[in-house]
Tab-separated table of C-alpha atoms in Angstrom:
chain	number	residue	atom	x	y	z
V	18	UNK	CA	-18.656	6.661	5.849
V	19	UNK	CA	-15.472	7.318	4.436
V	20	UNK	CA	-14.701	9.946	7.011
V	21	UNK	CA	-15.509	7.615	9.555
V	22	UNK	CA	-12.536	5.662	8.530
V	23	UNK	CA	-10.108	7.982	7.877
V	24	UNK	CA	-10.989	9.590	11.490
V	25	UNK	CA	-10.271	5.966	12.086
V	26	UNK	CA	-7.075	5.652	10.418
V	27	UNK	CA	-6.058	8.616	11.881
V	28	UNK	CA	-5.968	8.166	14.648
V	29	UNK	CA	-2.734	5.418	14.811
V	30	UNK	CA	0.641	5.931	17.793
V	31	UNK	CA	3.444	5.762	14.607
V	32	UNK	CA	4.331	9.047	13.459
V	33	UNK	CA	5.248	8.711	9.992
V	34	UNK	CA	8.631	10.583	8.666
V	35	UNK	CA	7.133	13.876	7.161
V	36	UNK	CA	10.643	14.903	5.586
V	37	UNK	CA	10.143	10.936	4.302
V	38	UNK	CA	6.646	12.029	2.748
V	39	UNK	CA	7.704	14.691	0.166
V	40	UNK	CA	10.386	11.789	-1.070
V	41	UNK	CA	9.884	9.898	-4.324
V	42	UNK	CA	12.152	7.151	-6.360
V	43	UNK	CA	11.596	5.965	-10.226
V	44	UNK	CA	13.631	3.649	-12.137
V	45	UNK	CA	15.196	5.340	-15.151
V	46	UNK	CA	17.407	4.559	-18.389
V	47	UNK	CA	20.126	6.608	-17.824
V	48	UNK	CA	20.798	10.440	-16.450
V	49	UNK	CA	19.572	12.026	-19.610
V	50	UNK	CA	17.236	14.709	-20.057
V	51	UNK	CA	14.274	13.120	-21.695
V	52	UNK	CA	14.368	10.143	-18.968
V	53	UNK	CA	14.933	12.460	-16.486
V	54	UNK	CA	10.947	14.212	-17.189
V	55	UNK	CA	9.991	10.913	-17.433
V	56	UNK	CA	11.261	9.885	-13.985
V	57	UNK	CA	9.486	13.324	-12.858
V	58	UNK	CA	6.509	12.755	-13.749
V	59	UNK	CA	6.606	9.562	-11.792
V	60	UNK	CA	8.183	10.970	-9.157
V	61	UNK	CA	5.442	13.618	-8.759
V	62	UNK	CA	2.445	11.507	-9.038
V	63	UNK	CA	3.993	8.980	-6.170
V	64	UNK	CA	4.283	11.681	-3.643
V	65	UNK	CA	1.087	13.456	-4.757
V	66	UNK	CA	-0.590	9.755	-3.385
V	67	UNK	CA	1.948	9.373	-0.377
V	68	UNK	CA	1.287	12.534	1.405
V	69	UNK	CA	-2.121	11.858	0.650
V	70	UNK	CA	-2.954	9.172	1.567
V	71	UNK	CA	-5.602	9.103	-1.474
V	72	UNK	CA	-5.133	6.812	-4.260
V	73	UNK	CA	-7.413	8.000	-6.468
V	74	UNK	CA	-5.553	10.334	-7.499
V	75	UNK	CA	-3.742	7.684	-10.065
V	76	UNK	CA	-4.834	8.043	-13.215
V	77	UNK	CA	-6.830	11.660	-12.423
V	78	UNK	CA	-7.087	14.510	-15.720
V	79	UNK	CA	-6.411	17.236	-13.104
V	80	UNK	CA	-2.764	15.214	-12.240
V	81	UNK	CA	-1.961	14.168	-15.197
V	82	UNK	CA	-2.080	18.026	-16.508
V	83	UNK	CA	0.018	18.482	-13.451
V	84	UNK	CA	2.264	16.402	-14.328
V	85	UNK	CA	3.489	17.921	-17.714
V	86	UNK	CA	5.369	20.540	-15.650
V	87	UNK	CA	6.443	18.033	-13.031
V	88	UNK	CA	10.365	19.767	-13.462
V	89	UNK	CA	9.032	22.811	-12.275
V	90	UNK	CA	7.578	20.981	-8.801
V	91	UNK	CA	11.168	19.742	-7.967
V	92	UNK	CA	12.780	21.011	-5.267
V	93	UNK	CA	16.263	18.817	-5.764
V	94	UNK	CA	17.082	15.722	-7.527
V	95	UNK	CA	20.015	12.759	-7.651
V	96	UNK	CA	20.778	9.181	-9.110
V	97	UNK	CA	22.174	6.316	-8.489
V	98	UNK	CA	23.819	4.369	-10.475
V	99	UNK	CA	21.565	0.430	-10.032
V	100	UNK	CA	24.362	-1.589	-11.722
V	101	UNK	CA	27.216	0.417	-9.561
V	102	UNK	CA	30.599	-1.762	-9.182
V	103	UNK	CA	29.397	-3.434	-12.272
V	104	UNK	CA	32.293	-2.202	-15.195
V	105	UNK	CA	30.621	-0.951	-18.303
V	106	UNK	CA	30.973	-3.405	-21.353
V	107	UNK	CA	30.182	-3.796	-25.089
V	108	UNK	CA	28.793	-0.700	-25.962
V	109	UNK	CA	27.106	0.281	-23.319
V	110	UNK	CA	27.416	3.933	-21.224
V	111	UNK	CA	26.086	5.469	-18.926
V	112	UNK	CA	22.982	7.037	-20.755
V	113	UNK	CA	21.550	3.186	-21.143
V	114	UNK	CA	21.918	2.245	-17.466
V	115	UNK	CA	19.305	1.520	-15.338
V	116	UNK	CA	19.596	4.723	-12.273
V	117	UNK	CA	17.617	5.748	-9.309
V	118	UNK	CA	16.196	8.595	-9.695
V	119	UNK	CA	15.649	10.535	-5.840
V	120	UNK	CA	12.979	13.648	-6.238
V	121	UNK	CA	12.842	15.491	-2.997
V	122	UNK	CA	10.040	18.093	-3.061
V	123	UNK	CA	9.419	20.954	-0.603
V	124	UNK	CA	5.884	21.045	1.581
V	125	UNK	CA	5.676	24.611	0.250
V	126	UNK	CA	5.345	23.527	-3.629
V	127	UNK	CA	3.339	19.933	-3.239
V	128	UNK	CA	0.436	21.136	-0.444
V	129	UNK	CA	-0.658	23.700	-2.803
V	130	UNK	CA	-0.613	21.195	-6.195
V	131	UNK	CA	-2.790	18.757	-3.411
V	132	UNK	CA	-5.335	21.769	-2.639
V	133	UNK	CA	-5.823	22.223	-6.307
V	134	UNK	CA	-6.748	18.681	-6.858
V	135	UNK	CA	-9.127	19.219	-3.901
V	136	UNK	CA	-7.036	16.723	-1.562
V	137	UNK	CA	-4.957	17.701	2.275
V	138	UNK	CA	-1.664	16.612	3.666
V	139	UNK	CA	-2.224	13.258	5.778
V	140	UNK	CA	0.148	14.865	8.325
V	141	UNK	CA	-1.120	13.026	11.312
V	142	UNK	CA	0.509	9.715	12.674
V	143	UNK	CA	-0.269	7.169	10.218
V	144	UNK	CA	-1.216	3.305	12.051
V	145	UNK	CA	-0.089	-0.113	11.936
V	146	UNK	CA	-2.133	-2.233	10.414
V	147	UNK	CA	-2.825	-5.192	12.104
V	148	UNK	CA	-3.225	-7.701	8.821
V	149	UNK	CA	-5.370	-10.798	9.851
V	150	UNK	CA	-5.910	-12.749	6.554
V	151	UNK	CA	-7.594	-16.468	6.597
V	152	UNK	CA	-6.227	-18.018	2.656
V	153	UNK	CA	-7.671	-20.953	1.060
V	154	UNK	CA	-5.398	-21.761	-2.019
V	155	UNK	CA	-5.776	-24.496	-4.421
V	156	UNK	CA	-4.534	-26.697	-1.842
V	157	UNK	CA	-4.849	-25.674	1.653
V	158	UNK	CA	-6.194	-23.521	4.031
V	159	UNK	CA	-3.658	-21.488	6.284
V	160	UNK	CA	-3.944	-17.753	7.917
V	161	UNK	CA	-0.878	-15.575	6.867
V	162	UNK	CA	1.878	-15.101	9.164
V	163	UNK	CA	5.302	-13.199	8.722
V	164	UNK	CA	7.507	-16.066	10.024
V	165	UNK	CA	4.964	-19.196	8.635
V	166	UNK	CA	6.486	-20.997	5.525
V	167	UNK	CA	2.976	-21.031	3.483
V	168	UNK	CA	3.383	-18.714	1.061
V	169	UNK	CA	6.570	-15.807	2.035
V	170	UNK	CA	5.525	-14.071	-1.572
V	171	UNK	CA	3.117	-12.727	-0.229
V	172	UNK	CA	3.825	-11.869	3.003
V	173	UNK	CA	6.904	-9.535	0.732
V	174	UNK	CA	4.035	-8.809	-1.342
V	175	UNK	CA	1.799	-7.246	1.782
V	176	UNK	CA	4.962	-5.446	2.729
V	177	UNK	CA	5.487	-3.448	-1.027
V	178	UNK	CA	1.817	-2.832	-0.880
V	179	UNK	CA	2.092	-0.576	1.824
V	180	UNK	CA	5.215	1.449	0.733
V	181	UNK	CA	3.148	3.825	-1.866
V	182	UNK	CA	1.046	5.180	1.365
V	183	UNK	CA	3.490	5.103	3.977
V	184	UNK	CA	1.744	2.974	5.549
V	185	UNK	CA	2.772	0.045	8.614
V	186	UNK	CA	1.729	-3.327	8.395
V	187	UNK	CA	1.810	-6.411	10.746
V	188	UNK	CA	1.025	-10.049	10.547
V	189	UNK	CA	0.393	-12.092	13.312
V	190	UNK	CA	3.435	-14.974	14.169
V	191	UNK	CA	2.764	-18.917	14.060
V	192	UNK	CA	3.435	-18.698	18.020
V	193	UNK	CA	1.034	-16.373	18.783
V	194	UNK	CA	-1.744	-17.799	16.249
V	195	UNK	CA	-1.107	-21.588	17.982
V	196	UNK	CA	-1.593	-19.782	21.642
V	197	UNK	CA	-5.206	-17.936	20.325
V	198	UNK	CA	-5.979	-21.484	18.598
V	199	UNK	CA	-6.430	-19.761	15.529
V	200	UNK	CA	-6.956	-21.034	12.272
V	201	UNK	CA	-8.500	-20.681	9.049
V	202	UNK	CA	-12.028	-21.221	9.780
V	203	UNK	CA	-11.602	-19.563	13.787
V	204	UNK	CA	-10.177	-16.762	12.680
V	205	UNK	CA	-12.947	-16.146	10.047
V	206	UNK	CA	-15.175	-15.756	12.649
V	207	UNK	CA	-13.332	-13.877	15.179
V	208	UNK	CA	-15.521	-11.025	16.923
V	209	UNK	CA	-14.514	-7.512	16.722
V	210	UNK	CA	-13.489	-7.447	19.990
V	211	UNK	CA	-11.534	-10.508	19.486
V	212	UNK	CA	-9.807	-9.213	16.032
V	213	UNK	CA	-9.117	-5.470	17.769
V	214	UNK	CA	-7.200	-7.647	21.236
V	215	UNK	CA	-4.797	-9.468	19.016
V	216	UNK	CA	-3.917	-6.549	16.576
V	217	UNK	CA	-2.836	-4.873	20.285
V	218	UNK	CA	-1.009	-8.273	21.163
V	219	UNK	CA	0.869	-7.576	18.428
V	220	UNK	CA	1.681	-3.864	18.658
V	221	UNK	CA	-0.650	-3.237	16.204
V	222	UNK	CA	-3.757	-0.624	15.847
V	223	UNK	CA	-6.377	-0.802	13.640
V	224	UNK	CA	-7.066	-4.620	12.831
V	225	UNK	CA	-7.763	-5.616	9.449
V	226	UNK	CA	-9.537	-8.451	8.838
V	227	UNK	CA	-10.283	-10.087	5.236
V	228	UNK	CA	-10.138	-13.732	3.349
V	229	UNK	CA	-8.565	-14.584	0.336
V	230	UNK	CA	-9.833	-17.486	-1.626
V	231	UNK	CA	-8.793	-18.754	-5.184
V	232	UNK	CA	-11.730	-19.471	-7.907
V	233	UNK	CA	-11.055	-20.901	-11.124
V	234	UNK	CA	-14.063	-19.079	-12.478
V	235	UNK	CA	-12.898	-15.936	-11.134
V	236	UNK	CA	-9.899	-16.455	-12.485
V	237	UNK	CA	-8.035	-15.456	-9.829
V	238	UNK	CA	-8.155	-14.620	-6.093
V	239	UNK	CA	-11.245	-13.235	-4.391
V	240	UNK	CA	-10.817	-11.096	-1.781
V	241	UNK	CA	-13.061	-10.013	1.013
V	242	UNK	CA	-12.014	-7.539	3.686
V	243	UNK	CA	-13.348	-5.867	7.023
V	244	UNK	CA	-12.734	-2.598	9.607
V	245	UNK	CA	-14.350	-2.383	12.814
V	246	UNK	CA	-14.270	0.468	15.006
V	247	UNK	CA	-16.732	1.966	17.342
V	248	UNK	CA	-19.794	-0.372	16.618
V	249	UNK	CA	-19.048	-0.073	13.051
V	250	UNK	CA	-18.332	-2.224	10.459
V	251	UNK	CA	-17.289	-2.016	6.699
V	252	UNK	CA	-17.024	-4.596	4.158
V	253	UNK	CA	-15.579	-4.722	0.453
V	254	UNK	CA	-14.615	-6.941	-2.005
V	255	UNK	CA	-12.402	-7.211	-5.162
V	256	UNK	CA	-12.607	-10.731	-7.109
V	257	UNK	CA	-10.769	-11.840	-9.845
V	258	UNK	CA	-7.394	-10.675	-9.195
V	259	UNK	CA	-3.832	-11.379	-8.093
V	260	UNK	CA	-2.942	-11.901	-4.366
V	261	UNK	CA	-0.732	-8.138	-5.562
V	262	UNK	CA	-4.137	-6.569	-6.652
V	263	UNK	CA	-6.041	-7.782	-3.704
V	264	UNK	CA	-3.098	-7.028	-0.835
V	265	UNK	CA	-2.906	-2.593	-3.013
V	266	UNK	CA	-6.558	-2.637	-2.336
V	267	UNK	CA	-6.408	-3.648	0.704
V	268	UNK	CA	-3.839	-0.531	1.195
V	269	UNK	CA	-6.023	1.717	-0.277
V	270	UNK	CA	-8.952	1.483	2.330
V	271	UNK	CA	-7.313	4.252	4.424
V	272	UNK	CA	-8.500	6.794	1.896
V	273	UNK	CA	-9.690	5.448	-1.453
V	274	UNK	CA	-12.470	3.710	-0.666
V	275	UNK	CA	-15.666	4.952	-1.016
V	276	UNK	CA	-19.505	3.861	-0.322
V	277	UNK	CA	-19.838	2.756	-3.813
V	278	UNK	CA	-16.930	0.196	-3.508
V	279	UNK	CA	-18.307	-0.608	0.128
V	280	UNK	CA	-21.158	-1.703	2.309
V	281	UNK	CA	-21.995	-1.113	5.983
V	282	UNK	CA	-23.032	-3.813	8.052
């Protein structure tokens, strides 16, 4: 089942910038050696996840062992002062100003590391994912759009959730929903062929449909997700989380979800 979803998501038409896959960033305090090493470890973890598209690497003991040697794998790095243009004041110096640390890695280094971890680079074109989400919060029901006023924070959060796996997401606009008479109830009942057409209409390849419902009992949001392709439907759920975590969970689907956390219907 996991292989089927990988195959589905590898058929997207939008090619990823392969060079960008091997670059990662971390926020560090100053440019000192100790904080630089912390940044190197974070950047190595991020780039291995991004290149493989596999979030399950995060927190693995094998990855932790590689992070000890992170500095050896960095091809080059650079800093950008996040307070650039702001004069140093009081006793503050460059050693304690926040910086963006950018690490660049060589594919000939990263790809063998992934092989040691039992993974492969995901260099095939990555798809644009149409997120078709019906939301029921404490007060109302709505469909999340890219230009709606119901919850701009959710749209921003969704975009951020796609970044670690180098995915592209697209939400419908309000006009599209109005033209198709799609509200919370109707979107929840859309058949696979209809979802596929809606994804195409908004310039995406893969429809990821779901509902996001607030639950006092679960002390958070309950998200139900589904992907359908070639007559097969995959469903999974996450409960009692923030909507940020619900979106991160949805973006991990391309490679990270397994039969243990999803079921075919």
